[in-house]
Structure formats: structure tokens, C-alpha cells
């Protein structure tokens, strides 16, 4: 995000749009602050900010392509695959497809994972060193829960827009199978005391405090630290607040599976998915899914309230996988004879107070931050929901998608034509490796826009743990 270095009123910060004009910082009228400036070219490929103190000229950011491995249910085919192995497979697939193995081909790699071992402290860089990329390619990690993949794309896009690099790979990987198991915290403290002890007697005295219960590992929990509730339980609260019916959730879930199956059958994903460990399609995909079949499943979330509606069928399963996207300047792509699928033209992040805010009323539910981010982004770009040919909403839960649509309508954005919503399926069908989902959506949306062979525009909305949301706009001129 480009910002002026000149003095500003500390109580009224501003963000710089691609045209160089300053707009008030987001969050002044809602609890969901956190605006981002557009990557490039909200007004088309000729846009560029004027030169000034600390302000570089911006340029369009092209989405050239993407690659991912098929996503797999946790404890399945990828049970022993590490984040690095999966991310490397996705990066290598991209490198092979676009000839990125020559020296200096890529400016940098930006990637992350949500569930990380201590050995993954430098995941992106280690992935470079084990991949087909030039070993001299810089890389760094990024993490924003389920928004990690899209936030990695934004970070890379900013450098390209500012001319700091000409190309970058962005994405992420996550495994719910090879999850890190921590040492019991009491045992950890005892072992650290042993290390600090100055004599054998002091070491033995510390070790004597170890009890069998201390040998139980610290297992990662799918729960928010501030509330103790899982994401599913939080979503159930929101579903009740917005009155989301069970049948509508099942309809959305069935459509996701049917549309993903059609996307595979049509060849849309043929150059976006590379086989890995015996899979060539997402393991969670159920082409024969119907509302009738989904209606037979028992609710699994929100069981503490009457008439729970959320089931395993209309909720995303724990998933393993990796996905990456190739971003570049138009000149870089042209010099290599690579067609541009679309351009990243705007993005916005937001957060809600899901602890003390209006949770019961649905406004500040854990996964409702996109309900704030998207209206701000559309106001800033002068667009309406009706201006989008495709709308891609990450399907953490069918209820969350439907609550987000209802919130947008309540905020005056209008309704989304369901024929334009997640037209190639989404997370309910593919699964959701936390840090990989953003890159999957960007690559798929860019391909959808390119196949239209006409100007078009797509909206991306990703909710994330911690009450956050990351949103973006892709355009094809």
C-alpha cells in the first residue's frame, strides 16, 4: 500500500488511491477498520499516480495464471505431506507451466500457512530452495488466518504496482493432518528450568516435578482463544441471528459440488490443478450431491439452540492442500509471451469485534467482516454489485455465505444474481486448506474472466478467523 510521507493529521489518516487522490481511512463509520489501497488501475491500464515525496508511480498488476494441487480431506491421501512438500508441488507446477526455472525468472515468493510446525518458520524460503525456482529468489512468510492466500496476493501486488519487482508468486499451503503437537506447557516450563539450572542437583530437582499428566501433548484446537467457541459454533450464532434457513444452506452446498464437477468436466481447471499423491481432482467433491441427500444429515453445530441448521454437508471439512498464483507487470508478461488473464485492481481488509460487538444481532459475527469491507471497497471504486460478472465468496459455511449476502443487501448494495455466485464451485466442494483458499479463488476467477473473452469484473470475499475479512476486485479490460 503506497502512502505519502508528508505530514498528516494523526487523527485522520488517509490511504492513497491508484489515481493519487487521498480518501479518508476506512473504519471511521464502522467497527471494521482496515482499508487497503488498490493494487493498480482501477480506472484502466493507463492509470498512474503522480510523483511526489515518497509516492511512486503505480502500474497495473496482472494475474498471469495459477496452480494448485487437488485438495484432500484431512487424514487422507496427504496425511504425511508437509506444508512445504505441498507448497513446493504447487510452485513447481507453476514453474513448469510458465517456464519459471531460469535464473531470476521470478522477483519473489510470498506464501504462508496457518497450522505451522516450528520447522516451518521460514516456509516460503525453504520452499524456494526445494523447488524448481532459482535458489536466489527472495521469499517471505505471511499469515492472516483464512485470508492468508489472498493477503499474500495483495502483498506481492503492491510491490509490482510500485515497480519494486516485476513478477511474484503468491499463495499458501495448509495441512490439518500433519498438525503440530506442542509440548504440555507445564512440562515446557520445567524443561526450560532444567536448561537454566546451574548444577546437576538443581536439574534433578526440577525434573522431579514432572508428572504423567505433563506428557499429554498440546493439540491444536479449532476454537477462538477469546471465546473458546469453534468457527462452526460462531457461524451457528450468526445463522440464527440472520434467520438463515436449512434448505437454503443445502441448496448452496449442492450447487457448489455440482458446479465444481462441471468446471472439471468442461476443462476450466485443466491448467490450474496438477496431480499430487494419486489425486487429480479434489477429494471432497461429490458430483451427485443433491438437496435431498444433504437434507438427511444431522446438524453438528448450534446444538445448544432449537432447530439447528448446520451440518457436515453444508460446512467445509478440514482439508489439506496448496495453491499459488503468478502475478506480474504487463511488460513482464508481454516480454515472455504470456497472456494476461485479468488484473487485480482493488482490495480491502476489515475486522469486527466478535467478542464485545453486536454478535447476537448478527452484525459482528466472527465471519462477518466482509460485510463491512465490500461496501467500503465498492464506495471507493464507484462500483455496485450489479457491475460484477462473477462474485466469489469463500464458503467456510453455507450459512456464512448467505448471511453475508443478507448483510450486503441490508447495507443497500442490492442482491447478488445467484447465477453469478461461485459459478465454478467453491470451498464447500473443494475443501478449505486455510492459507491456500485465497490463491485458489484468485486463479479460478481470473480464468473465468479470461474465458469470457470480453471485458468483465469479479468480486472476491474471504472471511477469516479472528473476525477478519479480505476482499478484492479482478478486472479484464
Tab-separated table of C-alpha atoms in Angstrom:
chain	number	residue	atom	x	y	z
A	1	UNK	CA	0.000	0.000	0.000
A	2	UNK	CA	1.555	3.277	-1.100
A	3	UNK	CA	1.375	6.164	1.363
A	4	UNK	CA	2.614	9.733	1.346
A	5	UNK	CA	5.433	10.566	3.695
A	6	UNK	CA	4.333	14.130	4.228
A	7	UNK	CA	2.676	15.165	7.466
A	8	UNK	CA	-0.891	14.153	8.151
A	9	UNK	CA	-3.375	14.776	10.884
A	10	UNK	CA	-2.796	11.857	13.206
A	11	UNK	CA	-6.497	11.635	13.930
A	12	UNK	CA	-7.455	11.365	10.273
A	13	UNK	CA	-5.029	9.099	8.363
A	14	UNK	CA	-5.571	8.594	4.674
A	15	UNK	CA	-4.936	5.974	2.048
A	16	UNK	CA	-3.759	6.806	-1.443
A	17	UNK	CA	-5.840	5.521	-4.321
A	18	UNK	CA	-4.307	4.484	-7.587
A	19	UNK	CA	-5.025	7.863	-9.120
A	20	UNK	CA	-3.117	9.569	-6.361
A	21	UNK	CA	-6.145	11.095	-4.658
A	22	UNK	CA	-6.470	10.654	-0.940
A	23	UNK	CA	-9.565	9.171	0.628
A	24	UNK	CA	-10.410	9.036	4.321
A	25	UNK	CA	-9.094	5.996	6.104
A	26	UNK	CA	-11.637	3.231	6.466
A	27	UNK	CA	-13.249	2.436	9.723
A	28	UNK	CA	-14.450	5.901	10.727
A	29	UNK	CA	-18.084	4.853	10.393
A	30	UNK	CA	-17.891	1.173	11.357
A	31	UNK	CA	-16.024	-1.075	13.775
A	32	UNK	CA	-14.431	-2.889	10.873
A	33	UNK	CA	-11.462	-0.725	10.030
A	34	UNK	CA	-8.558	-1.663	7.785
A	35	UNK	CA	-8.728	-0.323	4.254
A	36	UNK	CA	-6.174	-1.203	1.628
A	37	UNK	CA	-5.366	0.865	-1.434
A	38	UNK	CA	-5.951	-0.586	-4.899
A	39	UNK	CA	-3.148	-2.606	-6.406
A	40	UNK	CA	-3.394	-0.869	-9.715
A	41	UNK	CA	-5.515	0.592	-12.441
A	42	UNK	CA	-8.994	0.962	-11.017
A	43	UNK	CA	-9.521	3.233	-13.998
A	44	UNK	CA	-7.771	1.030	-16.547
A	45	UNK	CA	-4.250	0.170	-17.667
A	46	UNK	CA	-3.225	3.767	-18.244
A	47	UNK	CA	-3.602	4.814	-14.621
A	48	UNK	CA	-0.664	6.073	-12.592
A	49	UNK	CA	-0.178	8.156	-9.516
A	50	UNK	CA	1.694	11.437	-9.839
A	51	UNK	CA	5.203	11.625	-8.481
A	52	UNK	CA	5.615	13.143	-5.055
A	53	UNK	CA	7.512	12.741	-1.800
A	54	UNK	CA	7.628	9.026	-1.036
A	55	UNK	CA	4.988	8.231	-3.677
A	56	UNK	CA	5.935	6.006	-6.599
A	57	UNK	CA	4.066	5.781	-9.894
A	58	UNK	CA	1.783	2.744	-9.852
A	59	UNK	CA	1.165	0.312	-12.675
A	60	UNK	CA	-1.375	-2.447	-13.359
A	61	UNK	CA	-0.885	-5.830	-11.700
A	62	UNK	CA	-1.606	-8.769	-13.964
A	63	UNK	CA	-2.791	-12.213	-12.921
A	64	UNK	CA	-0.967	-14.496	-15.347
A	65	UNK	CA	-2.034	-17.865	-14.006
A	66	UNK	CA	-2.253	-20.162	-11.031
A	67	UNK	CA	-1.580	-23.713	-9.967
A	68	UNK	CA	-2.784	-25.830	-7.095
A	69	UNK	CA	-2.736	-29.430	-6.075
A	70	UNK	CA	-6.084	-31.194	-5.619
A	71	UNK	CA	-7.359	-30.569	-2.115
A	72	UNK	CA	-7.759	-33.608	0.138
A	73	UNK	CA	-9.715	-34.309	3.295
A	74	UNK	CA	-7.550	-34.333	6.408
A	75	UNK	CA	-6.016	-37.671	7.415
A	76	UNK	CA	-6.449	-38.879	3.845
A	77	UNK	CA	-4.029	-39.090	0.879
A	78	UNK	CA	-1.925	-36.181	2.148
A	79	UNK	CA	-1.801	-37.313	5.783
A	80	UNK	CA	2.013	-37.447	5.765
A	81	UNK	CA	2.584	-34.496	3.424
A	82	UNK	CA	4.081	-31.390	4.996
A	83	UNK	CA	3.170	-27.798	4.207
A	84	UNK	CA	6.497	-27.443	2.437
A	85	UNK	CA	6.002	-30.539	0.291
A	86	UNK	CA	2.550	-29.431	-0.828
A	87	UNK	CA	3.566	-25.822	-1.433
A	88	UNK	CA	6.603	-26.985	-3.408
A	89	UNK	CA	4.401	-29.183	-5.596
A	90	UNK	CA	2.158	-26.216	-6.397
A	91	UNK	CA	5.125	-23.914	-7.081
A	92	UNK	CA	6.810	-26.497	-9.301
A	93	UNK	CA	3.604	-26.931	-11.276
A	94	UNK	CA	3.534	-23.188	-11.874
A	95	UNK	CA	7.241	-23.100	-12.756
A	96	UNK	CA	6.852	-25.888	-15.319
A	97	UNK	CA	3.778	-24.366	-16.930
A	98	UNK	CA	5.209	-20.852	-17.279
A	99	UNK	CA	8.937	-21.560	-17.658
A	100	UNK	CA	9.960	-20.033	-14.344
A	101	UNK	CA	13.027	-22.189	-13.737
A	102	UNK	CA	15.574	-19.920	-15.395
A	103	UNK	CA	17.779	-17.635	-13.265
A	104	UNK	CA	15.975	-14.567	-11.958
A	105	UNK	CA	12.648	-15.525	-13.535
A	106	UNK	CA	10.561	-14.553	-10.500
A	107	UNK	CA	11.016	-11.495	-8.302
A	108	UNK	CA	9.902	-13.152	-5.075
A	109	UNK	CA	7.645	-15.713	-3.420
A	110	UNK	CA	5.108	-14.685	-0.776
A	111	UNK	CA	3.283	-17.509	0.972
A	112	UNK	CA	2.127	-18.753	4.327
A	113	UNK	CA	0.391	-21.402	6.387
A	114	UNK	CA	-1.928	-21.189	9.357
A	115	UNK	CA	-1.038	-24.502	11.020
A	116	UNK	CA	2.751	-24.420	11.136
A	117	UNK	CA	5.432	-26.531	12.773
A	118	UNK	CA	8.398	-24.735	14.259
A	119	UNK	CA	10.373	-26.130	11.324
A	120	UNK	CA	8.142	-24.032	9.023
A	121	UNK	CA	9.348	-20.724	10.461
A	122	UNK	CA	10.813	-19.907	7.022
A	123	UNK	CA	8.325	-21.861	4.927
A	124	UNK	CA	8.338	-19.702	1.801
A	125	UNK	CA	12.112	-19.502	1.545
A	126	UNK	CA	12.585	-23.226	2.215
A	127	UNK	CA	10.024	-23.911	-0.479
A	128	UNK	CA	12.080	-21.897	-2.957
A	129	UNK	CA	15.223	-23.813	-2.059
A	130	UNK	CA	13.462	-27.124	-2.628
A	131	UNK	CA	11.650	-26.113	-5.820
A	132	UNK	CA	12.457	-25.544	-9.485
A	133	UNK	CA	12.767	-21.786	-8.892
A	134	UNK	CA	16.117	-20.048	-8.894
A	135	UNK	CA	17.578	-20.546	-5.411
A	136	UNK	CA	18.351	-16.818	-5.334
A	137	UNK	CA	14.632	-15.933	-5.364
A	138	UNK	CA	13.736	-13.982	-2.195
A	139	UNK	CA	10.781	-15.242	-0.197
A	140	UNK	CA	8.919	-14.456	2.990
A	141	UNK	CA	6.014	-15.789	5.037
A	142	UNK	CA	2.705	-14.084	5.720
A	143	UNK	CA	-0.291	-15.164	7.813
A	144	UNK	CA	-3.823	-13.833	8.248
A	145	UNK	CA	-5.805	-16.968	9.082
A	146	UNK	CA	-8.130	-17.965	6.220
A	147	UNK	CA	-7.258	-14.721	4.428
A	148	UNK	CA	-3.575	-15.685	4.158
A	149	UNK	CA	-3.594	-16.643	0.488
A	150	UNK	CA	-5.403	-13.504	-0.663
A	151	UNK	CA	-3.313	-11.302	1.628
A	152	UNK	CA	-0.178	-12.847	0.103
A	153	UNK	CA	-1.502	-11.881	-3.330
A	154	UNK	CA	-2.100	-8.326	-2.111
A	155	UNK	CA	1.387	-8.049	-0.616
A	156	UNK	CA	3.016	-9.210	-3.838
A	157	UNK	CA	0.743	-6.996	-5.941
A	158	UNK	CA	1.743	-3.904	-4.001
A	159	UNK	CA	5.413	-4.388	-4.890
A	160	UNK	CA	4.591	-4.935	-8.539
A	161	UNK	CA	2.317	-1.885	-8.604
A	162	UNK	CA	5.085	0.252	-7.124
A	163	UNK	CA	7.714	-1.093	-9.517
A	164	UNK	CA	9.709	-2.791	-6.772
A	165	UNK	CA	9.525	-6.104	-8.599
A	166	UNK	CA	8.231	-7.229	-11.986
A	167	UNK	CA	6.845	-10.615	-11.014
A	168	UNK	CA	5.945	-12.645	-7.956
A	169	UNK	CA	4.337	-15.885	-6.855
A	170	UNK	CA	1.821	-15.708	-4.021
A	171	UNK	CA	-0.264	-18.274	-2.170
A	172	UNK	CA	-0.194	-20.699	0.689
A	173	UNK	CA	-0.499	-24.231	1.998
A	174	UNK	CA	-2.096	-25.878	4.987
A	175	UNK	CA	-2.374	-29.352	6.421
A	176	UNK	CA	-4.867	-30.290	9.089
A	177	UNK	CA	-3.372	-33.811	9.025
A	178	UNK	CA	0.273	-33.058	9.803
A	179	UNK	CA	-0.723	-30.642	12.550
A	180	UNK	CA	1.907	-29.543	15.082
A	181	UNK	CA	1.590	-31.070	18.532
A	182	UNK	CA	3.008	-28.862	21.255
A	183	UNK	CA	4.672	-29.893	24.476
A	184	UNK	CA	2.438	-29.565	27.523
A	185	UNK	CA	3.044	-26.023	28.738
A	186	UNK	CA	3.850	-27.046	32.314
A	187	UNK	CA	6.377	-29.566	31.007
A	188	UNK	CA	7.835	-26.914	28.723
A	189	UNK	CA	8.401	-24.588	31.674
A	190	UNK	CA	10.039	-27.380	33.670
A	191	UNK	CA	12.372	-28.265	30.808
A	192	UNK	CA	13.362	-24.630	30.405
A	193	UNK	CA	14.103	-24.502	34.126
A	194	UNK	CA	16.271	-27.609	33.726
A	195	UNK	CA	18.186	-25.890	30.951
A	196	UNK	CA	18.793	-22.836	33.128
A	197	UNK	CA	19.860	-24.848	36.172
A	198	UNK	CA	23.480	-24.377	37.214
A	199	UNK	CA	24.080	-27.741	38.877
A	200	UNK	CA	23.084	-31.427	38.497
A	201	UNK	CA	21.141	-31.195	41.752
A	202	UNK	CA	19.096	-28.259	40.530
A	203	UNK	CA	18.339	-30.107	37.301
A	204	UNK	CA	17.165	-33.217	39.159
A	205	UNK	CA	15.025	-31.101	41.489
A	206	UNK	CA	13.254	-29.530	38.505
A	207	UNK	CA	12.775	-32.865	36.723
A	208	UNK	CA	11.287	-34.379	39.870
A	209	UNK	CA	8.222	-32.169	39.352
A	210	UNK	CA	7.312	-33.900	36.077
A	211	UNK	CA	4.026	-35.824	36.342
A	212	UNK	CA	2.339	-38.241	33.891
A	213	UNK	CA	-0.275	-35.601	33.043
A	214	UNK	CA	2.500	-33.368	31.758
A	215	UNK	CA	3.167	-35.865	28.949
A	216	UNK	CA	-0.174	-35.138	27.284
A	217	UNK	CA	0.594	-33.014	24.187
A	218	UNK	CA	-0.944	-29.646	23.444
A	219	UNK	CA	-3.205	-30.389	20.473
A	220	UNK	CA	-4.282	-27.501	18.195
A	221	UNK	CA	-7.922	-26.532	18.756
A	222	UNK	CA	-10.333	-25.187	16.190
A	223	UNK	CA	-11.511	-22.501	18.591
A	224	UNK	CA	-11.158	-18.773	19.038
A	225	UNK	CA	-8.892	-18.002	22.031
A	226	UNK	CA	-11.114	-15.082	23.130
A	227	UNK	CA	-14.361	-17.048	23.194
A	228	UNK	CA	-13.486	-20.739	23.296
A	229	UNK	CA	-16.012	-21.345	20.519
A	230	UNK	CA	-15.163	-23.120	17.288
A	231	UNK	CA	-15.665	-21.358	13.989
A	232	UNK	CA	-18.676	-23.572	13.369
A	233	UNK	CA	-20.290	-22.590	16.657
A	234	UNK	CA	-19.679	-18.931	15.899
A	235	UNK	CA	-21.239	-19.405	12.459
A	236	UNK	CA	-24.270	-21.067	14.062
A	237	UNK	CA	-24.839	-17.964	16.206
A	238	UNK	CA	-24.721	-15.810	13.077
A	239	UNK	CA	-27.010	-18.169	11.177
A	240	UNK	CA	-29.631	-17.837	13.910
A	241	UNK	CA	-29.252	-14.050	14.035
A	242	UNK	CA	-29.856	-13.728	10.292
A	243	UNK	CA	-32.510	-16.449	10.187
A	244	UNK	CA	-30.717	-18.498	7.523
A	245	UNK	CA	-32.919	-21.493	6.613
A	246	UNK	CA	-31.528	-25.038	6.461
A	247	UNK	CA	-32.901	-25.638	2.958
A	248	UNK	CA	-31.103	-22.595	1.523
A	249	UNK	CA	-27.841	-23.789	3.057
A	250	UNK	CA	-28.261	-27.217	1.487
A	251	UNK	CA	-29.150	-25.657	-1.864
A	252	UNK	CA	-25.930	-23.626	-1.811
A	253	UNK	CA	-23.859	-26.669	-0.840
A	254	UNK	CA	-25.353	-28.883	-3.545
A	255	UNK	CA	-24.790	-26.178	-6.154
A	256	UNK	CA	-21.152	-25.845	-5.102
A	257	UNK	CA	-20.495	-29.542	-5.711
A	258	UNK	CA	-22.414	-29.618	-8.978
A	259	UNK	CA	-20.663	-26.519	-10.312
A	260	UNK	CA	-17.191	-27.726	-9.334
A	261	UNK	CA	-17.872	-31.040	-11.091
A	262	UNK	CA	-18.968	-29.135	-14.193
A	263	UNK	CA	-15.827	-26.976	-14.028
A	264	UNK	CA	-13.643	-30.081	-14.062
A	265	UNK	CA	-15.657	-31.699	-16.857
A	266	UNK	CA	-15.515	-28.558	-19.021
A	267	UNK	CA	-11.723	-28.309	-18.724
A	268	UNK	CA	-11.824	-24.975	-16.899
A	269	UNK	CA	-9.458	-26.293	-14.238
A	270	UNK	CA	-7.207	-28.343	-16.541
A	271	UNK	CA	-4.328	-25.867	-16.342
A	272	UNK	CA	-4.986	-24.827	-12.738
A	273	UNK	CA	-4.712	-28.207	-10.974
A	274	UNK	CA	-1.674	-30.519	-11.020
A	275	UNK	CA	-1.893	-34.138	-9.779
A	276	UNK	CA	-0.389	-34.921	-6.400
A	277	UNK	CA	-0.141	-38.174	-4.454
A	278	UNK	CA	-2.630	-40.003	-6.612
A	279	UNK	CA	-5.288	-37.292	-6.782
A	280	UNK	CA	-6.214	-35.334	-9.882
A	281	UNK	CA	-9.466	-33.859	-8.515
A	282	UNK	CA	-10.480	-32.525	-5.131
A	283	UNK	CA	-11.230	-35.438	-2.843
A	284	UNK	CA	-14.170	-33.713	-1.179
A	285	UNK	CA	-16.032	-33.263	-4.472
A	286	UNK	CA	-19.395	-35.055	-4.568
A	287	UNK	CA	-20.784	-34.619	-8.137
A	288	UNK	CA	-24.013	-36.366	-7.207
A	289	UNK	CA	-24.757	-34.102	-4.258
A	290	UNK	CA	-28.404	-33.015	-4.059
A	291	UNK	CA	-30.543	-31.073	-1.646
A	292	UNK	CA	-32.434	-34.262	-0.876
A	293	UNK	CA	-29.291	-36.138	0.126
A	294	UNK	CA	-27.985	-33.246	2.200
A	295	UNK	CA	-31.329	-32.971	3.990
A	296	UNK	CA	-30.750	-36.379	5.596
A	297	UNK	CA	-27.664	-35.223	7.515
A	298	UNK	CA	-27.853	-34.400	11.205
A	299	UNK	CA	-26.885	-30.923	12.445
A	300	UNK	CA	-23.428	-30.723	14.031
A	301	UNK	CA	-23.195	-27.051	15.068
A	302	UNK	CA	-25.505	-24.905	17.174
A	303	UNK	CA	-26.968	-27.878	19.025
A	304	UNK	CA	-27.498	-25.757	22.141
A	305	UNK	CA	-30.353	-23.896	20.440
A	306	UNK	CA	-33.665	-25.010	18.931
A	307	UNK	CA	-33.730	-26.193	15.309
A	308	UNK	CA	-30.012	-26.183	14.438
A	309	UNK	CA	-29.348	-25.985	10.696
A	310	UNK	CA	-25.621	-26.517	10.123
A	311	UNK	CA	-24.468	-29.997	9.063
A	312	UNK	CA	-21.272	-31.596	7.822
A	313	UNK	CA	-22.741	-31.305	4.333
A	314	UNK	CA	-23.233	-27.535	4.364
A	315	UNK	CA	-19.984	-26.868	6.256
A	316	UNK	CA	-16.440	-27.088	4.928
A	317	UNK	CA	-14.363	-30.064	6.131
A	318	UNK	CA	-10.810	-29.869	7.447
A	319	UNK	CA	-8.615	-30.051	4.374
A	320	UNK	CA	-5.002	-30.360	3.176
A	321	UNK	CA	-3.649	-28.594	0.094
A	322	UNK	CA	-1.682	-25.765	-1.507
A	323	UNK	CA	-2.270	-23.127	-4.182
A	324	UNK	CA	-0.231	-20.337	-5.785
A	325	UNK	CA	-0.771	-17.523	-8.287
A	326	UNK	CA	1.657	-15.878	-10.727
A	327	UNK	CA	1.432	-12.071	-10.713
A	328	UNK	CA	3.381	-9.687	-12.915
A	329	UNK	CA	3.536	-6.356	-14.662
A	330	UNK	CA	2.044	-6.239	-18.138
A	331	UNK	CA	5.501	-5.651	-19.608
A	332	UNK	CA	6.949	-8.738	-17.881
A	333	UNK	CA	4.136	-10.922	-19.194
A	334	UNK	CA	4.359	-9.460	-22.699
A	335	UNK	CA	8.118	-9.985	-22.894
A	336	UNK	CA	7.593	-13.685	-22.196
A	337	UNK	CA	4.631	-14.084	-24.482
A	338	UNK	CA	2.317	-14.904	-21.589
A	339	UNK	CA	-1.315	-13.789	-21.904
A	340	UNK	CA	-2.797	-11.836	-19.015
A	341	UNK	CA	-5.945	-13.404	-17.563
A	342	UNK	CA	-7.061	-10.400	-15.507
A	343	UNK	CA	-5.821	-7.514	-13.390
A	344	UNK	CA	-6.054	-7.028	-9.643
A	345	UNK	CA	-7.487	-3.542	-9.305
A	346	UNK	CA	-8.665	-3.046	-5.720
A	347	UNK	CA	-8.727	-4.684	-2.331
A	348	UNK	CA	-9.900	-4.048	1.184
A	349	UNK	CA	-9.461	-5.677	4.571
A	350	UNK	CA	-11.704	-5.338	7.607
A	351	UNK	CA	-12.228	-6.679	11.107
A	352	UNK	CA	-15.145	-6.900	13.537
A	353	UNK	CA	-15.345	-7.051	17.309
A	354	UNK	CA	-16.758	-10.556	17.604
A	355	UNK	CA	-16.158	-10.591	21.371
A	356	UNK	CA	-17.884	-7.423	22.612
A	357	UNK	CA	-19.657	-6.257	19.458
A	358	UNK	CA	-23.167	-6.942	18.151
A	359	UNK	CA	-22.769	-10.690	17.826
A	360	UNK	CA	-26.278	-11.698	18.864
A	361	UNK	CA	-27.713	-9.296	16.311
A	362	UNK	CA	-25.501	-10.775	13.594
A	363	UNK	CA	-23.679	-7.569	12.680
A	364	UNK	CA	-20.352	-8.536	14.243
A	365	UNK	CA	-20.340	-12.304	13.884
A	366	UNK	CA	-16.919	-13.922	13.645
A	367	UNK	CA	-17.104	-14.315	9.869
A	368	UNK	CA	-18.940	-11.087	9.015
A	369	UNK	CA	-16.038	-8.700	8.340
A	370	UNK	CA	-16.592	-8.862	4.532
A	371	UNK	CA	-19.990	-7.285	5.205
A	372	UNK	CA	-18.024	-4.141	6.094
A	373	UNK	CA	-15.072	-4.473	3.714
A	374	UNK	CA	-17.024	-4.885	0.483
A	375	UNK	CA	-19.320	-1.831	0.885
A	376	UNK	CA	-16.263	0.347	1.606
A	377	UNK	CA	-14.373	-1.035	-1.374
A	378	UNK	CA	-17.320	-0.518	-3.696
A	379	UNK	CA	-17.832	3.036	-2.467
A	380	UNK	CA	-14.177	3.810	-3.019
A	381	UNK	CA	-14.157	2.393	-6.540
A	382	UNK	CA	-17.567	3.739	-7.525
A	383	UNK	CA	-18.921	0.266	-8.290
A	384	UNK	CA	-22.094	-1.614	-7.405
A	385	UNK	CA	-22.718	-5.339	-7.004
A	386	UNK	CA	-24.561	-5.240	-10.318
A	387	UNK	CA	-21.292	-4.254	-12.028
A	388	UNK	CA	-19.763	-7.688	-11.388
A	389	UNK	CA	-19.978	-10.604	-13.768
A	390	UNK	CA	-18.766	-13.009	-11.086
A	391	UNK	CA	-18.953	-12.955	-7.297
A	392	UNK	CA	-16.664	-15.343	-5.433
A	393	UNK	CA	-17.462	-15.767	-1.738
A	394	UNK	CA	-15.355	-18.238	0.224
A	395	UNK	CA	-17.704	-20.914	1.520
A	396	UNK	CA	-16.476	-21.594	5.028
A	397	UNK	CA	-20.102	-22.455	5.749
A	398	UNK	CA	-23.174	-22.131	3.570
A	399	UNK	CA	-24.818	-20.144	6.362
A	400	UNK	CA	-21.961	-17.633	6.411
A	401	UNK	CA	-22.263	-17.030	2.663
A	402	UNK	CA	-25.996	-16.453	2.964
A	403	UNK	CA	-25.579	-14.183	5.995
A	404	UNK	CA	-23.004	-12.125	4.092
A	405	UNK	CA	-25.359	-11.737	1.135
A	406	UNK	CA	-28.125	-10.649	3.501
A	407	UNK	CA	-25.826	-8.123	5.180
A	408	UNK	CA	-24.800	-6.620	1.841
A	409	UNK	CA	-28.451	-6.246	0.909
A	410	UNK	CA	-29.220	-4.646	4.268
A	411	UNK	CA	-26.414	-2.145	3.673
A	412	UNK	CA	-28.001	-1.085	0.405
A	413	UNK	CA	-25.771	-2.978	-2.009
A	414	UNK	CA	-28.652	-4.900	-3.530
A	415	UNK	CA	-28.828	-8.606	-4.276
A	416	UNK	CA	-26.357	-10.913	-5.989
A	417	UNK	CA	-27.614	-12.824	-9.013
A	418	UNK	CA	-27.101	-16.448	-7.900
A	419	UNK	CA	-26.134	-17.418	-11.439
A	420	UNK	CA	-23.018	-15.280	-10.935
A	421	UNK	CA	-22.172	-16.594	-7.463
A	422	UNK	CA	-19.342	-19.156	-7.158
A	423	UNK	CA	-20.034	-20.351	-10.690
A	424	UNK	CA	-17.219	-22.940	-10.618
A	425	UNK	CA	-17.999	-24.154	-7.108
A	426	UNK	CA	-16.117	-23.088	-4.014
A	427	UNK	CA	-14.875	-24.260	-0.634
A	428	UNK	CA	-17.877	-26.437	0.275
A	429	UNK	CA	-16.906	-28.632	-2.680
A	430	UNK	CA	-13.141	-28.144	-2.970
A	431	UNK	CA	-12.431	-28.102	0.743
A	432	UNK	CA	-10.564	-25.348	2.539
A	433	UNK	CA	-6.829	-25.608	3.309
A	434	UNK	CA	-6.797	-22.337	5.244
A	435	UNK	CA	-3.870	-20.492	3.615
A	436	UNK	CA	-4.477	-21.915	0.127
A	437	UNK	CA	-8.057	-20.794	-0.461
A	438	UNK	CA	-7.297	-17.191	-1.442
A	439	UNK	CA	-4.915	-18.185	-4.226
A	440	UNK	CA	-7.355	-20.839	-5.446
A	441	UNK	CA	-10.107	-18.252	-5.760
A	442	UNK	CA	-7.897	-15.653	-7.493
A	443	UNK	CA	-6.669	-18.143	-10.088
A	444	UNK	CA	-10.135	-19.560	-10.758
A	445	UNK	CA	-11.771	-16.138	-11.050
A	446	UNK	CA	-9.035	-14.860	-13.373
A	447	UNK	CA	-9.552	-17.905	-15.608
A	448	UNK	CA	-13.328	-17.377	-15.629
A	449	UNK	CA	-12.850	-13.760	-16.705
A	450	UNK	CA	-10.379	-14.740	-19.423
A	451	UNK	CA	-12.687	-17.383	-20.867
A	452	UNK	CA	-15.372	-14.733	-21.398
A	453	UNK	CA	-13.059	-13.150	-23.970
A	454	UNK	CA	-14.677	-9.809	-23.198
A	455	UNK	CA	-14.285	-7.079	-20.589
A	456	UNK	CA	-15.505	-8.247	-17.207
A	457	UNK	CA	-15.176	-7.859	-13.489
A	458	UNK	CA	-15.143	-10.212	-10.489
A	459	UNK	CA	-15.503	-9.698	-6.739
A	460	UNK	CA	-13.682	-11.804	-4.118
A	461	UNK	CA	-14.785	-12.058	-0.483
A	462	UNK	CA	-12.927	-14.149	2.083
A	463	UNK	CA	-13.846	-14.329	5.775
A	464	UNK	CA	-11.175	-15.301	8.293
A	465	UNK	CA	-10.686	-16.378	11.879
A	466	UNK	CA	-10.182	-13.584	14.370
A	467	UNK	CA	-13.143	-11.686	12.955
A	468	UNK	CA	-11.329	-10.583	9.800
A	469	UNK	CA	-12.155	-10.288	6.125
A	470	UNK	CA	-10.087	-9.828	2.974
A	471	UNK	CA	-11.746	-8.745	-0.271
A	472	UNK	CA	-10.573	-7.832	-3.760
A	473	UNK	CA	-11.606	-6.992	-7.307
A	474	UNK	CA	-10.287	-8.551	-10.518
A	475	UNK	CA	-10.954	-6.984	-13.897
A	476	UNK	CA	-10.373	-7.908	-17.512
A	477	UNK	CA	-10.133	-4.916	-19.822
